[in-house]
mmCIF file of C-alpha atoms in Angstrom:
data_model
loop_
_atom_site.group_PDB
_atom_site.id
_atom_site.type_symbol
_atom_site.label_atom_id
_atom_site.label_comp_id
_atom_site.label_asym_id
_atom_site.label_seq_id
_atom_site.Cartn_x
_atom_site.Cartn_y
_atom_site.Cartn_z
ATOM 1 C CA MET A 1 -112.869 9.937 -23.767
ATOM 2 C CA THR A 2 -110.987 6.731 -24.487
ATOM 3 C CA VAL A 3 -111.544 5.387 -27.975
ATOM 4 C CA THR A 4 -112.722 1.772 -27.908
ATOM 5 C CA ILE A 5 -112.806 -1.054 -30.414
ATOM 6 C CA TYR A 6 -116.551 -0.426 -30.689
ATOM 7 C CA ASP A 7 -115.885 3.151 -31.891
ATOM 8 C CA VAL A 8 -113.488 1.911 -34.572
ATOM 9 C CA ALA A 9 -115.940 -0.756 -35.766
ATOM 10 C CA ARG A 10 -118.805 1.746 -35.960
ATOM 11 C CA GLU A 11 -116.727 4.339 -37.846
ATOM 12 C CA ALA A 12 -115.341 1.732 -40.281
ATOM 13 C CA ARG A 13 -118.746 0.023 -40.598
ATOM 14 C CA VAL A 14 -117.341 -3.401 -39.844
ATOM 15 C CA SER A 15 -117.732 -5.851 -36.974
ATOM 16 C CA MET A 16 -115.643 -5.659 -33.814
ATOM 17 C CA ALA A 17 -114.311 -9.111 -34.731
ATOM 18 C CA THR A 18 -112.936 -7.677 -37.966
ATOM 19 C CA VAL A 19 -111.219 -4.823 -36.116
ATOM 20 C CA SER A 20 -109.752 -7.368 -33.699
ATOM 21 C CA ARG A 21 -108.398 -9.440 -36.592
ATOM 22 C CA VAL A 22 -106.755 -6.362 -38.123
ATOM 23 C CA VAL A 23 -105.212 -5.280 -34.817
ATOM 24 C CA ASN A 24 -103.849 -8.773 -34.157
ATOM 25 C CA GLY A 25 -102.392 -9.173 -37.644
ATOM 26 C CA ASN A 26 -104.771 -11.903 -38.756
ATOM 27 C CA GLN A 27 -104.380 -12.312 -42.512
ATOM 28 C CA ASN A 28 -107.977 -13.480 -42.976
ATOM 29 C CA VAL A 29 -109.157 -9.935 -43.814
ATOM 30 C CA LYS A 30 -109.628 -8.449 -47.292
ATOM 31 C CA PRO A 31 -106.913 -5.873 -48.146
ATOM 32 C CA GLU A 32 -109.442 -3.087 -48.775
ATOM 33 C CA THR A 33 -111.159 -3.796 -45.451
ATOM 34 C CA ARG A 34 -107.813 -3.877 -43.653
ATOM 35 C CA ASN A 35 -106.840 -0.522 -45.181
ATOM 36 C CA LYS A 36 -110.184 1.026 -44.198
ATOM 37 C CA VAL A 37 -109.885 -0.184 -40.603
ATOM 38 C CA ASN A 38 -106.276 1.032 -40.321
ATOM 39 C CA GLU A 39 -107.305 4.461 -41.625
ATOM 40 C CA VAL A 40 -109.993 4.710 -38.926
ATOM 41 C CA ILE A 41 -107.560 3.508 -36.256
ATOM 42 C CA LYS A 42 -105.174 6.274 -37.275
ATOM 43 C CA LYS A 43 -107.954 8.878 -37.510
ATOM 44 C CA LEU A 44 -109.350 8.085 -34.049
ATOM 45 C CA ASN A 45 -105.888 7.491 -32.539
ATOM 46 C CA TYR A 46 -107.084 4.129 -31.245
ATOM 47 C CA ARG A 47 -104.759 2.230 -28.906
ATOM 48 C CA PRO A 48 -105.673 -1.411 -28.167
ATOM 49 C CA ASN A 49 -106.152 -2.186 -24.482
ATOM 50 C CA ALA A 50 -103.300 -4.577 -23.695
ATOM 51 C CA VAL A 51 -104.905 -5.752 -20.470
ATOM 52 C CA ALA A 52 -108.200 -6.556 -22.165
ATOM 53 C CA ARG A 53 -106.429 -8.331 -25.008
ATOM 54 C CA GLY A 54 -104.430 -10.299 -22.455
ATOM 55 C CA LEU A 55 -107.537 -11.393 -20.619
ATOM 56 C CA ALA A 56 -109.113 -12.524 -23.877
ATOM 57 C CA SER A 57 -106.064 -14.356 -25.223
ATOM 58 C CA LYS A 58 -104.625 -15.333 -21.813
ATOM 59 C CA ARG A 59 -101.390 -13.673 -22.964
ATOM 60 C CA THR A 60 -100.194 -10.113 -22.440
ATOM 61 C CA THR A 61 -96.871 -10.282 -24.357
ATOM 62 C CA THR A 62 -95.179 -8.779 -21.317
ATOM 63 C CA VAL A 63 -92.377 -10.221 -19.191
ATOM 64 C CA GLY A 64 -91.289 -9.205 -15.727
ATOM 65 C CA VAL A 65 -87.602 -8.469 -15.086
ATOM 66 C CA ILE A 66 -86.194 -8.392 -11.540
ATOM 67 C CA ILE A 67 -82.800 -6.700 -11.123
ATOM 68 C CA PRO A 68 -80.852 -6.554 -7.819
ATOM 69 C CA ASP A 69 -79.271 -3.151 -8.542
ATOM 70 C CA ILE A 70 -80.317 -1.284 -11.664
ATOM 71 C CA SER A 71 -77.500 1.261 -11.205
ATOM 72 C CA ASN A 72 -74.802 -1.426 -11.434
ATOM 73 C CA VAL A 73 -73.118 -1.589 -14.858
ATOM 74 C CA TYR A 74 -73.044 -5.395 -14.695
ATOM 75 C CA TYR A 75 -76.823 -5.678 -14.537
ATOM 76 C CA SER A 76 -77.416 -2.936 -17.099
ATOM 77 C CA GLN A 77 -75.375 -4.899 -19.645
ATOM 78 C CA LEU A 78 -77.385 -8.035 -18.900
ATOM 79 C CA ALA A 79 -80.584 -6.034 -19.313
ATOM 80 C CA ARG A 80 -79.465 -4.724 -22.718
ATOM 81 C CA GLY A 81 -79.183 -8.259 -24.068
ATOM 82 C CA LEU A 82 -82.573 -9.386 -22.809
ATOM 83 C CA GLU A 83 -84.294 -6.204 -24.035
ATOM 84 C CA ASP A 84 -83.027 -6.720 -27.584
ATOM 85 C CA ILE A 85 -84.314 -10.301 -27.687
ATOM 86 C CA ALA A 86 -87.604 -9.312 -26.058
ATOM 87 C CA THR A 87 -88.116 -6.697 -28.752
ATOM 88 C CA MET A 88 -87.216 -9.209 -31.468
ATOM 89 C CA TYR A 89 -89.937 -11.556 -30.210
ATOM 90 C CA LYS A 90 -92.378 -8.664 -29.680
ATOM 91 C CA TYR A 91 -92.454 -8.803 -25.893
ATOM 92 C CA HIS A 92 -92.537 -5.785 -23.613
ATOM 93 C CA SER A 93 -90.680 -5.844 -20.315
ATOM 94 C CA ILE A 94 -91.561 -4.502 -16.881
ATOM 95 C CA ILE A 95 -88.263 -3.837 -15.099
ATOM 96 C CA SER A 96 -88.203 -3.741 -11.292
ATOM 97 C CA ASN A 97 -85.280 -3.005 -8.977
ATOM 98 C CA SER A 98 -85.200 -5.224 -5.867
ATOM 99 C CA ASP A 99 -82.142 -3.812 -4.013
ATOM 100 C CA ASN A 100 -81.304 -7.491 -3.423
ATOM 101 C CA ASP A 101 -83.910 -7.445 -0.658
ATOM 102 C CA PRO A 102 -85.630 -10.888 -0.354
ATOM 103 C CA GLU A 103 -88.826 -9.344 0.985
ATOM 104 C CA LYS A 104 -88.925 -6.796 -1.820
ATOM 105 C CA GLU A 105 -88.217 -9.558 -4.351
ATOM 106 C CA LYS A 106 -91.225 -11.543 -3.117
ATOM 107 C CA GLU A 107 -93.402 -8.448 -3.322
ATOM 108 C CA ILE A 108 -92.205 -7.679 -6.856
ATOM 109 C CA PHE A 109 -92.628 -11.311 -7.934
ATOM 110 C CA ASN A 110 -96.234 -11.436 -6.760
ATOM 111 C CA ASN A 111 -96.937 -7.988 -8.198
ATOM 112 C CA LEU A 112 -95.677 -9.102 -11.617
ATOM 113 C CA LEU A 113 -97.909 -12.165 -11.491
ATOM 114 C CA SER A 114 -100.883 -9.922 -10.678
ATOM 115 C CA LYS A 115 -100.082 -7.930 -13.826
ATOM 116 C CA GLN A 116 -100.584 -11.124 -15.856
ATOM 117 C CA VAL A 117 -97.028 -11.268 -17.224
ATOM 118 C CA ASP A 118 -96.292 -14.220 -19.487
ATOM 119 C CA GLY A 119 -92.938 -14.952 -17.832
ATOM 120 C CA ILE A 120 -90.360 -13.628 -15.364
ATOM 121 C CA ILE A 121 -86.586 -13.315 -15.629
ATOM 122 C CA PHE A 122 -84.154 -12.704 -12.768
ATOM 123 C CA LEU A 123 -80.916 -10.931 -13.653
ATOM 124 C CA GLY A 124 -78.025 -11.977 -11.457
ATOM 125 C CA GLY A 125 -78.295 -11.879 -7.708
ATOM 126 C CA THR A 126 -78.833 -14.574 -5.139
ATOM 127 C CA ILE A 127 -82.017 -16.584 -5.346
ATOM 128 C CA SER A 128 -83.356 -16.927 -1.789
ATOM 129 C CA GLU A 129 -85.140 -20.046 -0.581
ATOM 130 C CA GLU A 130 -88.419 -18.123 -0.530
ATOM 131 C CA ILE A 131 -87.959 -17.049 -4.147
ATOM 132 C CA LYS A 132 -87.024 -20.608 -5.151
ATOM 133 C CA GLU A 133 -90.324 -21.753 -3.683
ATOM 134 C CA LEU A 134 -92.213 -19.044 -5.554
ATOM 135 C CA ILE A 135 -90.459 -20.004 -8.794
ATOM 136 C CA ASN A 136 -91.290 -23.675 -8.370
ATOM 137 C CA GLN A 137 -94.942 -22.803 -7.691
ATOM 138 C CA SER A 138 -95.180 -20.105 -10.362
ATOM 139 C CA SER A 139 -98.001 -20.207 -12.887
ATOM 140 C CA VAL A 140 -95.656 -18.722 -15.519
ATOM 141 C CA PRO A 141 -92.150 -19.782 -16.597
ATOM 142 C CA VAL A 142 -89.151 -18.234 -14.835
ATOM 143 C CA VAL A 143 -85.494 -18.046 -15.932
ATOM 144 C CA VAL A 144 -82.490 -16.699 -14.009
ATOM 145 C CA SER A 145 -79.616 -15.094 -15.935
ATOM 146 C CA GLY A 146 -76.228 -14.369 -14.417
ATOM 147 C CA THR A 147 -76.564 -16.771 -11.491
ATOM 148 C CA ASN A 148 -76.801 -20.508 -11.013
ATOM 149 C CA GLY A 149 -80.228 -22.074 -10.778
ATOM 150 C CA LYS A 150 -79.524 -25.786 -11.095
ATOM 151 C CA ASP A 151 -80.933 -26.581 -7.687
ATOM 152 C CA ASP A 152 -84.688 -27.058 -7.663
ATOM 153 C CA HIS A 153 -84.669 -27.437 -11.467
ATOM 154 C CA ILE A 154 -84.644 -23.671 -12.081
ATOM 155 C CA ALA A 155 -83.790 -22.715 -15.667
ATOM 156 C CA SER A 156 -80.639 -20.592 -15.807
ATOM 157 C CA VAL A 157 -77.914 -19.030 -17.956
ATOM 158 C CA ASN A 158 -74.436 -18.505 -16.561
ATOM 159 C CA ILE A 159 -70.724 -19.151 -16.923
ATOM 160 C CA ASP A 160 -68.694 -21.780 -15.054
ATOM 161 C CA PHE A 161 -67.412 -19.654 -12.147
ATOM 162 C CA LYS A 162 -65.578 -22.597 -10.581
ATOM 163 C CA GLN A 163 -63.551 -23.234 -13.723
ATOM 164 C CA ALA A 164 -62.880 -19.512 -14.198
ATOM 165 C CA ALA A 165 -61.610 -19.215 -10.610
ATOM 166 C CA GLU A 166 -59.312 -22.199 -11.117
ATOM 167 C CA GLU A 167 -57.792 -20.622 -14.222
ATOM 168 C CA ALA A 168 -57.306 -17.219 -12.594
ATOM 169 C CA ALA A 169 -55.838 -18.634 -9.372
ATOM 170 C CA GLN A 170 -53.477 -20.950 -11.256
ATOM 171 C CA HIS A 171 -52.216 -18.044 -13.372
ATOM 172 C CA MET A 172 -51.516 -15.876 -10.326
ATOM 173 C CA PHE A 173 -49.823 -18.803 -8.556
ATOM 174 C CA GLU A 174 -47.549 -19.314 -11.555
ATOM 175 C CA GLN A 175 -46.716 -15.619 -11.337
ATOM 176 C CA GLY A 176 -45.582 -15.978 -7.724
ATOM 177 C CA ALA A 177 -48.741 -15.594 -5.636
ATOM 178 C CA LYS A 178 -48.872 -17.746 -2.497
ATOM 179 C CA LYS A 179 -51.295 -15.923 -0.209
ATOM 180 C CA PHE A 180 -54.799 -15.514 -1.662
ATOM 181 C CA ALA A 181 -57.884 -13.570 -0.616
ATOM 182 C CA LEU A 182 -61.462 -13.870 -1.869
ATOM 183 C CA VAL A 183 -63.788 -10.882 -1.605
ATOM 184 C CA GLY A 184 -67.309 -12.006 -2.443
ATOM 185 C CA GLY A 185 -70.602 -10.208 -2.874
ATOM 186 C CA ASP A 186 -73.994 -10.217 -1.223
ATOM 187 C CA TYR A 187 -75.661 -10.199 -4.666
ATOM 188 C CA SER A 188 -73.769 -13.253 -5.927
ATOM 189 C CA LYS A 189 -73.485 -15.789 -3.127
ATOM 190 C CA LYS A 190 -73.879 -18.810 -5.417
ATOM 191 C CA ALA A 191 -71.198 -17.487 -7.772
ATOM 192 C CA GLN A 192 -69.012 -16.778 -4.755
ATOM 193 C CA ASP A 193 -69.413 -20.380 -3.566
ATOM 194 C CA ASP A 194 -68.321 -21.620 -6.989
ATOM 195 C CA VAL A 195 -65.334 -19.244 -7.026
ATOM 196 C CA LEU A 196 -64.346 -20.489 -3.560
ATOM 197 C CA GLN A 197 -64.457 -24.097 -4.780
ATOM 198 C CA GLY A 198 -62.246 -23.260 -7.741
ATOM 199 C CA LEU A 199 -59.755 -21.304 -5.652
ATOM 200 C CA THR A 200 -59.638 -23.993 -2.965
ATOM 201 C CA LYS A 201 -58.952 -26.675 -5.559
ATOM 202 C CA VAL A 202 -55.895 -24.795 -6.842
ATOM 203 C CA LEU A 203 -54.629 -24.069 -3.334
ATOM 204 C CA ASP A 204 -54.991 -27.741 -2.378
ATOM 205 C CA GLN A 205 -52.992 -28.758 -5.449
ATOM 206 C CA HIS A 206 -50.116 -26.564 -4.254
ATOM 207 C CA GLN A 207 -50.412 -27.425 -0.528
ATOM 208 C CA LEU A 208 -51.686 -23.947 0.320
ATOM 209 C CA GLU A 209 -54.624 -22.845 2.456
ATOM 210 C CA LEU A 210 -57.069 -19.944 2.395
ATOM 211 C CA ASP A 211 -56.965 -17.990 5.647
ATOM 212 C CA GLU A 212 -60.559 -17.570 6.892
ATOM 213 C CA ALA A 213 -59.802 -13.909 7.625
ATOM 214 C CA LEU A 214 -59.068 -13.418 3.916
ATOM 215 C CA HIS A 215 -62.443 -14.688 2.768
ATOM 216 C CA PHE A 216 -65.473 -12.438 3.301
ATOM 217 C CA SER A 217 -68.402 -10.821 1.512
ATOM 218 C CA GLY A 218 -69.789 -7.332 1.078
ATOM 219 C CA LYS A 219 -71.744 -5.208 -1.319
ATOM 220 C CA GLU A 220 -70.550 -5.257 -4.922
ATOM 221 C CA SER A 221 -69.661 -1.579 -4.931
ATOM 222 C CA TYR A 222 -66.630 0.690 -5.169
ATOM 223 C CA LYS A 223 -66.997 1.829 -1.547
ATOM 224 C CA GLU A 224 -67.178 -1.781 -0.411
ATOM 225 C CA GLY A 225 -63.885 -2.433 -2.194
ATOM 226 C CA ILE A 226 -62.286 0.320 -0.135
ATOM 227 C CA LYS A 227 -63.661 -1.261 3.044
ATOM 228 C CA ALA A 228 -62.404 -4.665 1.920
ATOM 229 C CA PHE A 229 -58.853 -3.362 1.499
ATOM 230 C CA GLU A 230 -58.968 -1.857 4.992
ATOM 231 C CA ARG A 231 -59.858 -5.306 6.354
ATOM 232 C CA LEU A 232 -56.970 -6.865 4.434
ATOM 233 C CA GLN A 233 -54.252 -4.372 5.368
ATOM 234 C CA ASP A 234 -53.182 -6.110 8.595
ATOM 235 C CA ASN A 235 -52.962 -9.472 6.831
ATOM 236 C CA MET A 236 -52.080 -8.434 3.298
ATOM 237 C CA PRO A 237 -52.368 -11.165 0.621
ATOM 238 C CA ASP A 238 -50.427 -11.085 -2.619
ATOM 239 C CA ALA A 239 -53.411 -12.094 -4.793
ATOM 240 C CA ILE A 240 -57.106 -11.185 -4.604
ATOM 241 C CA LEU A 241 -60.115 -12.594 -6.414
ATOM 242 C CA SER A 242 -62.923 -10.013 -6.310
ATOM 243 C CA ILE A 243 -66.464 -10.927 -7.348
ATOM 244 C CA SER A 244 -67.224 -7.598 -9.089
ATOM 245 C CA ASP A 245 -65.410 -4.929 -11.090
ATOM 246 C CA GLU A 246 -66.585 -1.984 -8.982
ATOM 247 C CA GLN A 247 -65.458 -3.743 -5.825
ATOM 248 C CA ALA A 248 -62.092 -4.660 -7.374
ATOM 249 C CA ILE A 249 -61.481 -1.074 -8.484
ATOM 250 C CA GLY A 250 -62.113 0.107 -4.923
ATOM 251 C CA ILE A 251 -59.493 -2.404 -3.750
ATOM 252 C CA LEU A 252 -57.074 -1.313 -6.490
ATOM 253 C CA HIS A 253 -57.325 2.412 -5.730
ATOM 254 C CA SER A 254 -56.972 1.811 -1.994
ATOM 255 C CA ALA A 255 -53.902 -0.352 -2.565
ATOM 256 C CA LEU A 256 -52.254 2.288 -4.740
ATOM 257 C CA ASP A 257 -53.078 5.015 -2.210
ATOM 258 C CA ALA A 258 -51.423 2.888 0.497
ATOM 259 C CA GLY A 259 -48.253 2.529 -1.566
ATOM 260 C CA VAL A 260 -48.826 -1.111 -2.496
ATOM 261 C CA LYS A 261 -47.328 -1.903 -5.884
ATOM 262 C CA VAL A 262 -49.796 -3.521 -8.312
ATOM 263 C CA PRO A 263 -49.133 -6.095 -9.719
ATOM 264 C CA GLU A 264 -45.638 -6.489 -8.257
ATOM 265 C CA ASP A 265 -46.817 -6.926 -4.653
ATOM 266 C CA LEU A 266 -50.535 -7.501 -5.181
ATOM 267 C CA GLN A 267 -52.346 -9.150 -8.087
ATOM 268 C CA ILE A 268 -56.094 -8.593 -8.599
ATOM 269 C CA VAL A 269 -58.640 -10.389 -10.798
ATOM 270 C CA SER A 270 -62.338 -9.514 -10.956
ATOM 271 C CA PHE A 271 -65.325 -11.420 -12.383
ATOM 272 C CA ASN A 272 -67.416 -9.119 -14.574
ATOM 273 C CA ASN A 273 -65.294 -7.449 -17.256
ATOM 274 C CA THR A 274 -67.669 -4.510 -17.650
ATOM 275 C CA ARG A 275 -66.418 -1.441 -19.500
ATOM 276 C CA LEU A 276 -65.065 -0.099 -16.186
ATOM 277 C CA VAL A 277 -62.043 -2.443 -16.251
ATOM 278 C CA GLU A 278 -60.360 -0.487 -19.042
ATOM 279 C CA MET A 279 -61.096 2.929 -17.487
ATOM 280 C CA VAL A 280 -58.636 2.493 -14.598
ATOM 281 C CA ARG A 281 -54.843 2.429 -14.474
ATOM 282 C CA PRO A 282 -53.474 -0.116 -14.309
ATOM 283 C CA GLN A 283 -56.255 -1.759 -16.261
ATOM 284 C CA LEU A 284 -58.030 -4.501 -14.344
ATOM 285 C CA SER A 285 -57.512 -8.179 -15.126
ATOM 286 C CA SER A 286 -60.935 -9.816 -15.302
ATOM 287 C CA VAL A 287 -62.903 -12.927 -16.134
ATOM 288 C CA ILE A 288 -64.857 -12.061 -19.263
ATOM 289 C CA GLN A 289 -68.499 -12.973 -18.895
ATOM 290 C CA PRO A 290 -70.450 -12.517 -22.144
ATOM 291 C CA LEU A 291 -72.897 -10.238 -20.316
ATOM 292 C CA TYR A 292 -74.967 -9.246 -23.336
ATOM 293 C CA ASP A 293 -75.231 -12.897 -24.376
ATOM 294 C CA ILE A 294 -76.184 -14.046 -20.869
ATOM 295 C CA GLY A 295 -79.111 -11.615 -20.892
ATOM 296 C CA ALA A 296 -80.031 -12.424 -24.493
ATOM 297 C CA VAL A 297 -79.862 -16.209 -24.101
ATOM 298 C CA GLY A 298 -81.847 -15.976 -20.861
ATOM 299 C CA MET A 299 -84.601 -14.061 -22.645
ATOM 300 C CA ARG A 300 -84.580 -16.492 -25.569
ATOM 301 C CA LEU A 301 -84.846 -19.412 -23.156
ATOM 302 C CA LEU A 302 -87.818 -17.715 -21.512
ATOM 303 C CA THR A 303 -89.543 -17.215 -24.888
ATOM 304 C CA LYS A 304 -89.146 -20.938 -25.545
ATOM 305 C CA TYR A 305 -90.886 -21.749 -22.288
ATOM 306 C CA MET A 306 -93.637 -19.184 -22.919
ATOM 307 C CA ASN A 307 -94.255 -20.531 -26.429
ATOM 308 C CA GLU A 308 -93.984 -24.164 -25.304
ATOM 309 C CA GLU A 309 -91.024 -24.894 -27.585
ATOM 310 C CA ASP A 310 -88.693 -27.842 -27.010
ATOM 311 C CA ILE A 311 -85.999 -27.167 -24.389
ATOM 312 C CA GLU A 312 -82.812 -29.148 -24.920
ATOM 313 C CA GLU A 313 -80.962 -27.817 -21.850
ATOM 314 C CA PRO A 314 -82.589 -25.721 -19.100
ATOM 315 C CA ASN A 315 -79.222 -24.810 -17.515
ATOM 316 C CA VAL A 316 -77.081 -23.097 -20.143
ATOM 317 C CA ILE A 317 -73.364 -22.553 -19.476
ATOM 318 C CA LEU A 318 -71.783 -20.006 -21.804
ATOM 319 C CA PRO A 319 -68.030 -19.862 -22.496
ATOM 320 C CA HIS A 320 -65.774 -17.440 -20.633
ATOM 321 C CA ARG A 321 -62.196 -16.287 -20.974
ATOM 322 C CA ILE A 322 -59.810 -14.243 -18.853
ATOM 323 C CA GLU A 323 -58.153 -11.026 -19.989
ATOM 324 C CA TYR A 324 -54.926 -10.516 -18.039
ATOM 325 C CA ARG A 325 -54.211 -6.813 -17.970
ATOM 326 C CA GLY A 326 -52.238 -4.524 -15.677
ATOM 327 C CA THR A 327 -53.277 -5.942 -12.300
ATOM 328 C CA THR A 328 -51.637 -9.321 -12.886
ATOM 329 C CA LYS A 329 -48.100 -10.239 -13.882
#
């Protein structure tokens, strides 16, 4: 049978309130009493009921984490950062994979609220209008990491994708690129919009235009990169901005298989800089997002909201840089 706080109190010959104070780290307990209670807890293998404690304190020290694709390296690196900070602040996380499905996201969101989580964090992905409404009506604080949340006053942590796209496009233009393509992602539509703005700004400065046929979205996967290259073959650009590393590597391999010289005839820049970029040849040029930091800062921002600390800036923009490797000149 499950050991209860009543069993510990009876065995230790103290009140249940005293056991509760020991379990919760309250210092207002005599050392000898604390030692006696801890010995009984160990002897009976007592495990405090987190749900019951949460109902009593109105806090469960758990946070919900919603990830679009848990198998994607990009999101796993974000998750590593948030997990470390959650552990530091003694929070436990409930991680749920949404498959970037708006209906599934709503179901997960409501399910997490029913589990009495103290806060929710979205990692990357596109925040649908339905989810925005849920966030704005949420009884617990919500932070999004790896995507923009400025609209509707949603707290967020991200990089400046528009500025990064400007820098990457300008570099490739200076290296001879005149015909650009943008391959976006279904998980990152807001980031894609920002990248498009940055690319368009550079093209306008040089009296160039982006062919509509060279701007499209797909899944942020290796296979989708292969499909993207097939769409581009009849109207081949000489520079491509790809929203994800896996997608860009699919494009790169397809280009090499088709006899396209990279970077001589085709330059490629991606937007994640996961560990995959250095595992291919030529190595992939990429915008370096501080993925661990984006996850960590997002979690720290959430802890501030949960603990009602002062928030200086709800929309945090972290610095980025671009590593030009073998897929650019």
